[in-house]
PDB file of C-alpha atoms and ligand atoms in Angstrom:
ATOM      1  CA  UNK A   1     -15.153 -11.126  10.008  1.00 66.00           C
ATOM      2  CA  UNK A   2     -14.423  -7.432   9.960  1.00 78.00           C
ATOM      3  CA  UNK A   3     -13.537  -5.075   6.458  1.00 92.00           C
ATOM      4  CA  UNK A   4      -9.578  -5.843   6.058  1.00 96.00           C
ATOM      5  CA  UNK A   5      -7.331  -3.914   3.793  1.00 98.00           C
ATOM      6  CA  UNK A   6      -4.343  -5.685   1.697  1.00 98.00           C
ATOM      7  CA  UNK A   7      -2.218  -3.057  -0.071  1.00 98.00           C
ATOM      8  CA  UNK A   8       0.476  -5.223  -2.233  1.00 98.00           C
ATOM      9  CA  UNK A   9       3.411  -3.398  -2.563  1.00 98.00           C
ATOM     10  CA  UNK A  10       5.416  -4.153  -5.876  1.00 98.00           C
ATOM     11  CA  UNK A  11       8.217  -1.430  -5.210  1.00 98.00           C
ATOM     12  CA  UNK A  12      10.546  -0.956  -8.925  1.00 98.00           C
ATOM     13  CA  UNK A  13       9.343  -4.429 -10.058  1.00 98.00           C
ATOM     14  CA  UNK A  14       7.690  -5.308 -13.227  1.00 98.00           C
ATOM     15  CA  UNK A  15       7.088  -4.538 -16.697  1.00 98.00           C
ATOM     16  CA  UNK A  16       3.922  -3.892 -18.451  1.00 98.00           C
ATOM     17  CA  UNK A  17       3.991  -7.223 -19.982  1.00 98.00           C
ATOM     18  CA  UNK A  18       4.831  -8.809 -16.142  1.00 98.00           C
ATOM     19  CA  UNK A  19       1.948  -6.550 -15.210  1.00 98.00           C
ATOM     20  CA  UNK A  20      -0.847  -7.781 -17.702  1.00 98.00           C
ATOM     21  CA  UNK A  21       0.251 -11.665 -16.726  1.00 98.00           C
ATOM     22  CA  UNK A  22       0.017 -10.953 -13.416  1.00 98.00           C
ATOM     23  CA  UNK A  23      -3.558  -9.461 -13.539  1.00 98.00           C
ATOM     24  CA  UNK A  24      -4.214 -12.377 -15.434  1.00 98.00           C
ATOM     25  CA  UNK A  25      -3.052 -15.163 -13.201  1.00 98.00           C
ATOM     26  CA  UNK A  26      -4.656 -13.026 -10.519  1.00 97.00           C
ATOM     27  CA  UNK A  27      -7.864 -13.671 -12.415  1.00 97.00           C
ATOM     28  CA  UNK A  28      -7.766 -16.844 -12.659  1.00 96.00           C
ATOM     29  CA  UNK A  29      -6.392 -17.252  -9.245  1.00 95.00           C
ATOM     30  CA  UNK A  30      -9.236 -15.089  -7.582  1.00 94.00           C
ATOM     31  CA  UNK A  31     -12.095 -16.460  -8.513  1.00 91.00           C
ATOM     32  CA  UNK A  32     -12.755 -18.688  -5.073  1.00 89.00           C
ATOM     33  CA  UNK A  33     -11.938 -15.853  -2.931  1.00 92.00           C
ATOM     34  CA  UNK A  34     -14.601 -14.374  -0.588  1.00 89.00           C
ATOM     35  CA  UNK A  35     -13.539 -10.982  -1.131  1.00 91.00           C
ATOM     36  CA  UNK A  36     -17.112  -9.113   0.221  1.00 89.00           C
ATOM     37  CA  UNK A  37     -14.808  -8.118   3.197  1.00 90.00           C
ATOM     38  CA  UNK A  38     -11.918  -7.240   1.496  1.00 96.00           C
ATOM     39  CA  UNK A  39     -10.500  -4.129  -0.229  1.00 97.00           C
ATOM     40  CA  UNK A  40      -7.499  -4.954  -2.637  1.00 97.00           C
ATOM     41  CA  UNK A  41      -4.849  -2.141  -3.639  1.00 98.00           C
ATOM     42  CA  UNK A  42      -1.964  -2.559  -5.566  1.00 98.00           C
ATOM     43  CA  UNK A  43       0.520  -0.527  -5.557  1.00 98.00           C
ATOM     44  CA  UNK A  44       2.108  -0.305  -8.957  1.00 98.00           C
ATOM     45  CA  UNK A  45       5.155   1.392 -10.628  1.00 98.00           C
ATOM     46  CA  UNK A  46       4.210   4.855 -12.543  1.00 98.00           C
ATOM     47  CA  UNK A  47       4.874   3.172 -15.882  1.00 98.00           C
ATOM     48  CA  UNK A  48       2.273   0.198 -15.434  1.00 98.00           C
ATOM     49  CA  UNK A  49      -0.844   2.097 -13.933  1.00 98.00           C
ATOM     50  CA  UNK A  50      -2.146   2.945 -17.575  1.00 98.00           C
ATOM     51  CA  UNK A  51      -1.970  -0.951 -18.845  1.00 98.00           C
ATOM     52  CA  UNK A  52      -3.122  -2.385 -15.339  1.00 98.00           C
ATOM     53  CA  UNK A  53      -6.382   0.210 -15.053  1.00 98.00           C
ATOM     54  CA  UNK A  54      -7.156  -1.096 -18.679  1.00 98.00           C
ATOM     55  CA  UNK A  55      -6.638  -4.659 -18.064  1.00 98.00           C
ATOM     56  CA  UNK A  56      -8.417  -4.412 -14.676  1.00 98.00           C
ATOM     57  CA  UNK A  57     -11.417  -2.946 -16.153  1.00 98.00           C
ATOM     58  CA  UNK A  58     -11.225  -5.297 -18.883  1.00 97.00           C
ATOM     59  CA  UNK A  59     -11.555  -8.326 -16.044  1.00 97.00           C
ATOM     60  CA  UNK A  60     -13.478  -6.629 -14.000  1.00 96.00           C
ATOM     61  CA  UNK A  61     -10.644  -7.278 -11.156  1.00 96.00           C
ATOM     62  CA  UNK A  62     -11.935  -6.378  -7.667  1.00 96.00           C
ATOM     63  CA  UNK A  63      -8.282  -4.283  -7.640  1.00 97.00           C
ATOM     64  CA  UNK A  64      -7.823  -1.049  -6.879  1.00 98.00           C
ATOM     65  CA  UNK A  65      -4.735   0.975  -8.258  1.00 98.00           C
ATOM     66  CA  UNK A  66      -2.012   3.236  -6.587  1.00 98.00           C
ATOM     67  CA  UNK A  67       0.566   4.910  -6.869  1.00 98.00           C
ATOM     68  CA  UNK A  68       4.078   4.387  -4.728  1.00 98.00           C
ATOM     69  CA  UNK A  69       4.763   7.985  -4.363  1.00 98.00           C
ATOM     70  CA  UNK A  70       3.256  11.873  -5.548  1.00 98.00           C
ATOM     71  CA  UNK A  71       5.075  15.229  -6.350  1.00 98.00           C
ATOM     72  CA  UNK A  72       5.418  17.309  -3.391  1.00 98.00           C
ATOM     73  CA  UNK A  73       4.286  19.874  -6.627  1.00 98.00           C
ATOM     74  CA  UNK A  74       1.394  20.609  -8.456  1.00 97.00           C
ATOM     75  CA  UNK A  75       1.497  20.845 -12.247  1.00 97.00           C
ATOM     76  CA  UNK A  76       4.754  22.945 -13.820  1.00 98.00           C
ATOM     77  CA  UNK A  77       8.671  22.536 -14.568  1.00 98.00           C
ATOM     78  CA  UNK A  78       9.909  19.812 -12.307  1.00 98.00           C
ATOM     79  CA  UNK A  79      11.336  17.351 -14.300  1.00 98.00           C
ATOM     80  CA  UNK A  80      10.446  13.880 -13.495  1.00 98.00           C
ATOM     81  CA  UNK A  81       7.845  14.355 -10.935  1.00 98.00           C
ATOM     82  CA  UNK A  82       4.947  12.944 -11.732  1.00 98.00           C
ATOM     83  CA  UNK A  83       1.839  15.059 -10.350  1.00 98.00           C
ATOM     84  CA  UNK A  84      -2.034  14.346  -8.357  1.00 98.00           C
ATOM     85  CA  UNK A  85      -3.629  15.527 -11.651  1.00 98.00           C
ATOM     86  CA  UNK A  86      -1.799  12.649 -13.619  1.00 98.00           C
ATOM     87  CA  UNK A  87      -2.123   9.920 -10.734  1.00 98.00           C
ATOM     88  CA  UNK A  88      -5.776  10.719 -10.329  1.00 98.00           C
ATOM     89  CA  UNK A  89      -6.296   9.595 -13.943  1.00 98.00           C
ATOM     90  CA  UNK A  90      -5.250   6.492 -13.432  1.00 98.00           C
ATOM     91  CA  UNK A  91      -4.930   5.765  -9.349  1.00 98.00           C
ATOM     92  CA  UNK A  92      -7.402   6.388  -6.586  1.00 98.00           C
ATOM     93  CA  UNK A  93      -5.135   5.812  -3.668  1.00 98.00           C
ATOM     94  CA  UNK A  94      -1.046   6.714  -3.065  1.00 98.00           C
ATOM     95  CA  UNK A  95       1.644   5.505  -0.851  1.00 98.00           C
ATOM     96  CA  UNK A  96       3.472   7.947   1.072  1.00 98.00           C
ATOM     97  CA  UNK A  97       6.464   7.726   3.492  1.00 98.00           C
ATOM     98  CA  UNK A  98       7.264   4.508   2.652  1.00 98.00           C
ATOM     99  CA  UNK A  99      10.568   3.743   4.425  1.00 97.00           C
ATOM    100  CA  UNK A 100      12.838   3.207   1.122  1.00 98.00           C
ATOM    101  CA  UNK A 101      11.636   6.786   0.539  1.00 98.00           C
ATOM    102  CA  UNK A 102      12.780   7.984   3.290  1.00 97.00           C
ATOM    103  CA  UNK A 103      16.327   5.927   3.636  1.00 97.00           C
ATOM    104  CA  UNK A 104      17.030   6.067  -0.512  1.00 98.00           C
ATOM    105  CA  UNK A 105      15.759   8.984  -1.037  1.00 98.00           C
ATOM    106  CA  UNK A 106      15.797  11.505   2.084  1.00 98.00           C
ATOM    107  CA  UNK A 107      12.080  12.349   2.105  1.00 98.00           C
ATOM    108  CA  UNK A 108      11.213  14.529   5.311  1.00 97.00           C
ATOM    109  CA  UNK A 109       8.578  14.903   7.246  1.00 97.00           C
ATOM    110  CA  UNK A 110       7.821  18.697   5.904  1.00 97.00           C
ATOM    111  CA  UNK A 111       7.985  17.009   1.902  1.00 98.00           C
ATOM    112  CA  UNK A 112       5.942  13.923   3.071  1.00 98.00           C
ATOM    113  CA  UNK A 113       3.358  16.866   4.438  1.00 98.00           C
ATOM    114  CA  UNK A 114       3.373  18.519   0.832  1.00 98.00           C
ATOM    115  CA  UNK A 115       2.869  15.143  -0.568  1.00 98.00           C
ATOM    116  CA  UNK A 116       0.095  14.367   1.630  1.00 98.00           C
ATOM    117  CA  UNK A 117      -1.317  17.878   0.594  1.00 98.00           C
ATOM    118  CA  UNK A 118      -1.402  17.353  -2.577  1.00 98.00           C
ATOM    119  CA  UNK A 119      -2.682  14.048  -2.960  1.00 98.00           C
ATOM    120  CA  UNK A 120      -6.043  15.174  -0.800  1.00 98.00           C
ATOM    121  CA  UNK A 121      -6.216  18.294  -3.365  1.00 98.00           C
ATOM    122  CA  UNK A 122      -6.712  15.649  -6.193  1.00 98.00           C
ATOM    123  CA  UNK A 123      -8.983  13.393  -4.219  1.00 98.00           C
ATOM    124  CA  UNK A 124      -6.626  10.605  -3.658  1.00 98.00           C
ATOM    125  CA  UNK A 125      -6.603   8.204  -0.816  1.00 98.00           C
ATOM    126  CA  UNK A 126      -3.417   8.124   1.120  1.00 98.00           C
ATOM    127  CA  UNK A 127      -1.597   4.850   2.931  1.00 98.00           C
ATOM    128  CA  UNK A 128       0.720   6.741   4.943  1.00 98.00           C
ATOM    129  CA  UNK A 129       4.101   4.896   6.219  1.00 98.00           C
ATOM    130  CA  UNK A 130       5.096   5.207   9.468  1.00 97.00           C
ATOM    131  CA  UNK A 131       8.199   2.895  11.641  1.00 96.00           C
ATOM    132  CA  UNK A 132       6.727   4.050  15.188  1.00 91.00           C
ATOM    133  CA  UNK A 133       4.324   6.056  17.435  1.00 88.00           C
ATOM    134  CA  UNK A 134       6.787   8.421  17.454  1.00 90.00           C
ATOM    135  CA  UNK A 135       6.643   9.598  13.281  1.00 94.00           C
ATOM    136  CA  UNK A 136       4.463  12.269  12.931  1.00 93.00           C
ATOM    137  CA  UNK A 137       1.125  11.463  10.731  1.00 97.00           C
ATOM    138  CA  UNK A 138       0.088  14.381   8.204  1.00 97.00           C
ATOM    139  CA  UNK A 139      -3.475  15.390   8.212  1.00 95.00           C
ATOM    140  CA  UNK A 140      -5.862  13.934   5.654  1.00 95.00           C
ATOM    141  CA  UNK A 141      -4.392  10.580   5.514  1.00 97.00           C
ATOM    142  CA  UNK A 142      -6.970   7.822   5.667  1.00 97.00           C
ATOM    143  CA  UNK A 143      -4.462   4.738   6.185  1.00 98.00           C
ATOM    144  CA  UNK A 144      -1.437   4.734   8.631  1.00 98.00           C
ATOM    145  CA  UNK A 145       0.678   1.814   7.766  1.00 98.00           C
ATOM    146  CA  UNK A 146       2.715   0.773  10.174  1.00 98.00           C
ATOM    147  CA  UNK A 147       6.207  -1.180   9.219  1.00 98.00           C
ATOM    148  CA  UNK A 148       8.927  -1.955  11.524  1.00 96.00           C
ATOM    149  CA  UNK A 149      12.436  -1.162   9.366  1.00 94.00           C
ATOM    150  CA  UNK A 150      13.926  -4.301  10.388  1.00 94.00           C
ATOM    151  CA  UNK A 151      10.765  -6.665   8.852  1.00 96.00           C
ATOM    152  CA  UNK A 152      10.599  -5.334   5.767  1.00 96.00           C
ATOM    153  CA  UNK A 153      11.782  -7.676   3.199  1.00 94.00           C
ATOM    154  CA  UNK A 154      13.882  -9.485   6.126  1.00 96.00           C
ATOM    155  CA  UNK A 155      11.670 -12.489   6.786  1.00 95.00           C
ATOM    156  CA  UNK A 156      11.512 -11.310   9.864  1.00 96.00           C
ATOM    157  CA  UNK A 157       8.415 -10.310  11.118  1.00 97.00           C
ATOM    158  CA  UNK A 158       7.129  -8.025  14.313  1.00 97.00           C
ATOM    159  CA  UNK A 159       5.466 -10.883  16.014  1.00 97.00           C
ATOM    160  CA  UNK A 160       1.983  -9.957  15.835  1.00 97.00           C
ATOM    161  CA  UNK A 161       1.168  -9.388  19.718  1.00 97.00           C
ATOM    162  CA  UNK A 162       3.956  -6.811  19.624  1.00 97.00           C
ATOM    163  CA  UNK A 163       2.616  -5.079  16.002  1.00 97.00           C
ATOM    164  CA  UNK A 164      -0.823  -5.307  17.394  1.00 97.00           C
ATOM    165  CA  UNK A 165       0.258  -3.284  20.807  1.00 97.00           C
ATOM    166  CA  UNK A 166       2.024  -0.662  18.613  1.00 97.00           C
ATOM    167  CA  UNK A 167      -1.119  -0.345  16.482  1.00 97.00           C
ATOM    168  CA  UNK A 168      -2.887   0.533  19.308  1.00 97.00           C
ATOM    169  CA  UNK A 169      -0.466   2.754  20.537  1.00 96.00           C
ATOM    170  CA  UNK A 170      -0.137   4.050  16.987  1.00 96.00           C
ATOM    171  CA  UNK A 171      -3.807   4.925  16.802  1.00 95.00           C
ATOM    172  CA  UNK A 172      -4.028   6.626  20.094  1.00 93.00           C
ATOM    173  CA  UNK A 173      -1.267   9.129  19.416  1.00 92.00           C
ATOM    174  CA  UNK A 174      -2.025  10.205  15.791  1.00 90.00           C
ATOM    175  CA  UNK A 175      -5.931   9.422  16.260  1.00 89.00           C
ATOM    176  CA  UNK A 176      -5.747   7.177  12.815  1.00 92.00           C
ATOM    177  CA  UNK A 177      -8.781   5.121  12.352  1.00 93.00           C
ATOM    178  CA  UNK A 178      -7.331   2.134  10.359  1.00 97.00           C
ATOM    179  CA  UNK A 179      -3.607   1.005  10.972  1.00 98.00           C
ATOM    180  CA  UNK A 180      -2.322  -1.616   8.700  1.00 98.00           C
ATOM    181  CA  UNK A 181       0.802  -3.746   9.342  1.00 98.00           C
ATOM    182  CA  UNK A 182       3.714  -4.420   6.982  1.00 98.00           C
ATOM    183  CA  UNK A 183       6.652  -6.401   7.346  1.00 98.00           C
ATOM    184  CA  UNK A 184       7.459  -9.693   5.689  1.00 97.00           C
ATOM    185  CA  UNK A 185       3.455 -10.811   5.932  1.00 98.00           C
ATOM    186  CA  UNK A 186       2.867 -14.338   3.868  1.00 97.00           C
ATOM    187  CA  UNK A 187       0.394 -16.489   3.405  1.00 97.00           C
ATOM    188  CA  UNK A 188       1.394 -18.747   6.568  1.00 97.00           C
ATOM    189  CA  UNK A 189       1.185 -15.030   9.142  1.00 98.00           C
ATOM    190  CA  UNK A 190      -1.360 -13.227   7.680  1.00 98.00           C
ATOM    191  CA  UNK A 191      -3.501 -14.407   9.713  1.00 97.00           C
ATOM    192  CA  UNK A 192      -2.342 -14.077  12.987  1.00 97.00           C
ATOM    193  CA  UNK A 193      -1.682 -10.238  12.016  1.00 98.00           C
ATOM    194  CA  UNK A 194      -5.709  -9.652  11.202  1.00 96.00           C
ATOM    195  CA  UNK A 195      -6.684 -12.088  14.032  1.00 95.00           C
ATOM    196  CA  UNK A 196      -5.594  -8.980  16.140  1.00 95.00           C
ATOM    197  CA  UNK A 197      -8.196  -6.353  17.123  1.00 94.00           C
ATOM    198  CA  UNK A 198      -6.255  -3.148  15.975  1.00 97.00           C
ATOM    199  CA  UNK A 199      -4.641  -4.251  12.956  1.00 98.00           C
ATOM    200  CA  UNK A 200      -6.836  -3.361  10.126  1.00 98.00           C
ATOM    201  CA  UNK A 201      -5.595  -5.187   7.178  1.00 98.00           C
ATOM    202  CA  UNK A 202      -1.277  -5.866   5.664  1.00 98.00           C
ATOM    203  CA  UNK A 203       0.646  -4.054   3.409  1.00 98.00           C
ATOM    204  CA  UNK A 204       2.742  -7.257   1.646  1.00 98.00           C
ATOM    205  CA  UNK A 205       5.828  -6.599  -0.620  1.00 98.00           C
ATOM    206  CA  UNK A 206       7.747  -9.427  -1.733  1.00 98.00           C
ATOM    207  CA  UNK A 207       4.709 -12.005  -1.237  1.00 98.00           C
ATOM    208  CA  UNK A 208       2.578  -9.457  -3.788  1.00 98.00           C
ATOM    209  CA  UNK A 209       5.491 -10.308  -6.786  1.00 98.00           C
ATOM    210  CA  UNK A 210       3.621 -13.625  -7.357  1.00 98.00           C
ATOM    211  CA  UNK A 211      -0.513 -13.381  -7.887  1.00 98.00           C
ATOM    212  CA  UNK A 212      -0.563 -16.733  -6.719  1.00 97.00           C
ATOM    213  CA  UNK A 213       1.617 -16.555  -3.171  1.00 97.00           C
ATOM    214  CA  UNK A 214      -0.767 -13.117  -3.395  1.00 98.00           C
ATOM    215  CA  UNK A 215      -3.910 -14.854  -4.100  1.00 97.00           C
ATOM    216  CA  UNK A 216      -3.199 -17.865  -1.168  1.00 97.00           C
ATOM    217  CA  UNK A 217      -2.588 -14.789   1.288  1.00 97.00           C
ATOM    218  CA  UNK A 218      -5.407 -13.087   0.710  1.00 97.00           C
ATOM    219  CA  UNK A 219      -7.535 -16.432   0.725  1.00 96.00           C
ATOM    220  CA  UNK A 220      -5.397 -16.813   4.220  1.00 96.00           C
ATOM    221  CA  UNK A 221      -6.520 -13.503   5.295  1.00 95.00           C
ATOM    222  CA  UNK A 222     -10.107 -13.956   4.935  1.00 90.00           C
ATOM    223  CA  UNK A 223     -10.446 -17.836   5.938  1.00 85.00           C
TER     224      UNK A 223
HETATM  225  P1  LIG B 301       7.871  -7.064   2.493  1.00 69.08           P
HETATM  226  O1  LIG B 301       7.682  -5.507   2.171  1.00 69.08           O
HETATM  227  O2  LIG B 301       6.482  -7.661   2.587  1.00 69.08           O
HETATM  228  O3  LIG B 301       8.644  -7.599   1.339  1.00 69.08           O
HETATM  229  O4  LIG B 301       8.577  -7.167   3.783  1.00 69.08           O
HETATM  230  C1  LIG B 301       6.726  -4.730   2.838  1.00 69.08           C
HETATM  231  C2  LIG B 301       6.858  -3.288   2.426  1.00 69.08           C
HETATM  232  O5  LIG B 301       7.974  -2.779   2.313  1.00 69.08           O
HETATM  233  O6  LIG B 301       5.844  -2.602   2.201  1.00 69.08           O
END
């Protein structure tokens, strides 16, 4: 079986508290997973990294932490950002481009750059976003995660020939070395996503929510 990545994606979801009994249902959820081949990230809102790195290292979770987005800034006066130096404490990988960014929130390519730029500067791992072969892929980022707009949170999947031919296509024109796929990815699809020999590992939303849907995909994923 070859190294797959799952990136769970929990968006503006969850409270500490949700947090801490998710990590431990995933806990007791996890322990018959062969996860030798598998590297876990979660992607967490800014106000639950702190508890979840705690309650991680307290269980010894094979999880690591990100962040869903970066300031385009260093350190300084811009309210509400929150900055590499702070997500490094606490994070060793961030999320950038995701599509929501870019619809809700009109992130460009030149600010997803200065992201990207700044999450390298701190030593950060990025899982760059991208709808097509056509978006433009910074330099630095380690991940390319490809996500179809309409799949996302549609229950409508790319079917996974299709995802794995844009992969390909994907990792010939930006010269990525691992393209995930995201796009309403459950336990029952997983599968036939990783079964494919570009696709590199999932990036699930909605299916992450739950630690045990999350746990039965990942046990799906590495069957
Ligand atoms: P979904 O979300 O799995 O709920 O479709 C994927 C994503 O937006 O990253």
């Amino acid at each position: 079986m070859k190294n797959v990545v799952i990136a769970g994606n929990w968006k503006s979801n969850k409270t500490t508290a949700d947090a801490q009994g998710w990590l431990n249902d995933f806990k007791a959820h996890s322990q018959s997973l062969n996860l030798e081949q598998v590297r876990i990230i979660l992607f967490v809102p800014f106000t639950v990294l702190a508890v979840a790195k705690w309650a991680i290292g307290q269980m010894s979770l094979p999880i690591e932490l990100g962040a869903q987005d970066i300031s385009p800034f260093g350190e300084g006066a811009y309210t509400g950002e929150i900055n590499g130096l702070q997500i490094k404490e606490l994070a060793t990988t961030v999320l950038i481009g995701h599509s929501e960014r870019r619809q809700y929130f009109h992130e460009d390519d030149s600010l997803l750059q200065k992201k990207v730029e700044q999450a390298k500067k701190h030593g950060l791992s990025v899982i760059y976003c991208v709808a097509s072969e056509k978006d433009s892929v910074p330099t630095g980022v380690d991940i390319v995660a490809y996500e179809p707009v309409g799949a996302i949170g549609s229950g409508t999947p790319e079917p996974p020939l299709k995802a794995g031919e844009m992969i390909s296509s994907i990792k010939q024109a930006t010269k990525a070395e691992k393209v995930i796929y995201g796009g309403s990815v459950t336990s029952e699809n997983v599968a036939s996503y990783i079964t494919q020999g570009p696709i590199d590992g999932v990036l699930p939303g909605g299916v992450s929510l739950d630690p045990v849907a999350f746990c039965s995909l990942v046990a799906a994923a590495t069957a």
